[in-house]
Amino acid sequence: PVIEDQRADHLAIYSERDGVEASAKRILEDEAVRVKLAGALNALAEHLLTQLDYEEINLNPTLRRLAAWPQP
């Protein structure tokens, strides 16, 4: 389940990153976007830190048990 969890989590990170990029493109047009961008960056940072903690704990032992690299 670790590999599947990683795939799902990476998709969520990509979505958060896309929200950050979309807000960044509009930052000069609307003051409210600045607040939204700050929130999006904070959410992405929190998610990435949680993801990295999870990977450090779970990924190495999981990869050691794999007989072959999983296909997408």
Tab-separated table of C-alpha atoms in Angstrom:
chain	number	residue	atom	x	y	z
A	1	PRO	CA	0.000	0.000	0.000
A	2	VAL	CA	2.952	2.400	0.452
A	3	ILE	CA	3.584	2.682	-3.305
A	4	GLU	CA	-0.110	3.235	-4.036
A	5	ASP	CA	-0.287	5.811	-1.246
A	6	GLN	CA	2.724	7.595	-2.735
A	7	ARG	CA	1.107	7.748	-6.167
A	8	ALA	CA	-2.134	9.149	-4.764
A	9	ASP	CA	-0.287	11.649	-2.610
A	10	HIS	CA	1.819	12.859	-5.527
A	11	LEU	CA	-1.358	13.484	-7.535
A	12	ALA	CA	-2.675	15.615	-4.667
A	13	ILE	CA	0.602	17.530	-4.549
A	14	TYR	CA	0.413	18.184	-8.302
A	15	SER	CA	-3.087	19.583	-7.848
A	16	GLU	CA	-1.943	21.877	-5.024
A	17	ARG	CA	1.032	23.000	-7.118
A	18	ASP	CA	-1.321	23.829	-9.996
A	19	GLY	CA	-3.392	25.995	-7.648
A	20	VAL	CA	-0.264	27.844	-6.552
A	21	GLU	CA	0.754	28.447	-10.175
A	22	ALA	CA	-2.708	29.686	-11.141
A	23	SER	CA	-2.779	32.118	-8.227
A	24	ALA	CA	0.757	33.314	-8.886
A	25	LYS	CA	-0.188	34.268	-12.447
A	26	ARG	CA	-3.001	36.499	-11.137
A	27	ILE	CA	-1.218	37.996	-8.142
A	28	LEU	CA	-0.733	41.432	-9.706
A	29	GLU	CA	-4.355	41.653	-10.863
A	30	ASP	CA	-6.174	41.155	-7.568
A	31	GLU	CA	-5.230	41.765	-3.930
A	32	ALA	CA	-7.430	38.877	-2.768
A	33	VAL	CA	-5.350	36.556	-4.920
A	34	ARG	CA	-2.319	37.413	-2.793
A	35	VAL	CA	-4.120	36.064	0.282
A	36	LYS	CA	-5.239	32.987	-1.652
A	37	LEU	CA	-1.698	32.399	-2.909
A	38	ALA	CA	-0.279	32.603	0.619
A	39	GLY	CA	-2.820	30.039	1.776
A	40	ALA	CA	-2.089	27.769	-1.173
A	41	LEU	CA	1.658	27.968	-0.514
A	42	ASN	CA	1.156	27.161	3.166
A	43	ALA	CA	-1.064	24.173	2.311
A	44	LEU	CA	1.453	22.894	-0.228
A	45	ALA	CA	4.347	23.305	2.225
A	46	GLU	CA	2.464	21.436	4.948
A	47	HIS	CA	1.542	18.635	2.543
A	48	LEU	CA	5.118	18.339	1.258
A	49	LEU	CA	6.591	18.190	4.762
A	50	THR	CA	4.088	15.516	5.777
A	51	GLN	CA	4.834	13.602	2.586
A	52	LEU	CA	8.585	13.725	3.173
A	53	ASP	CA	8.175	12.495	6.753
A	54	TYR	CA	6.058	9.601	5.486
A	55	GLU	CA	8.592	8.722	2.790
A	56	GLU	CA	11.502	8.751	5.240
A	57	ILE	CA	9.704	6.333	7.532
A	58	ASN	CA	8.034	4.013	5.018
A	59	LEU	CA	9.621	4.131	1.612
A	60	ASN	CA	13.046	2.632	2.299
A	61	PRO	CA	11.735	-0.548	3.976
A	62	THR	CA	9.101	-0.929	1.266
A	63	LEU	CA	11.591	-0.566	-1.580
A	64	ARG	CA	13.871	-3.147	0.026
A	65	ARG	CA	11.029	-5.694	-0.077
A	66	LEU	CA	10.155	-5.136	-3.751
A	67	ALA	CA	11.176	-7.864	-6.162
A	68	ALA	CA	10.505	-5.590	-9.165
A	69	TRP	CA	9.643	-1.949	-9.718
A	70	PRO	CA	5.828	-1.489	-9.823
A	71	GLN	CA	4.365	-0.384	-13.126
A	72	PRO	CA	1.996	2.618	-13.280
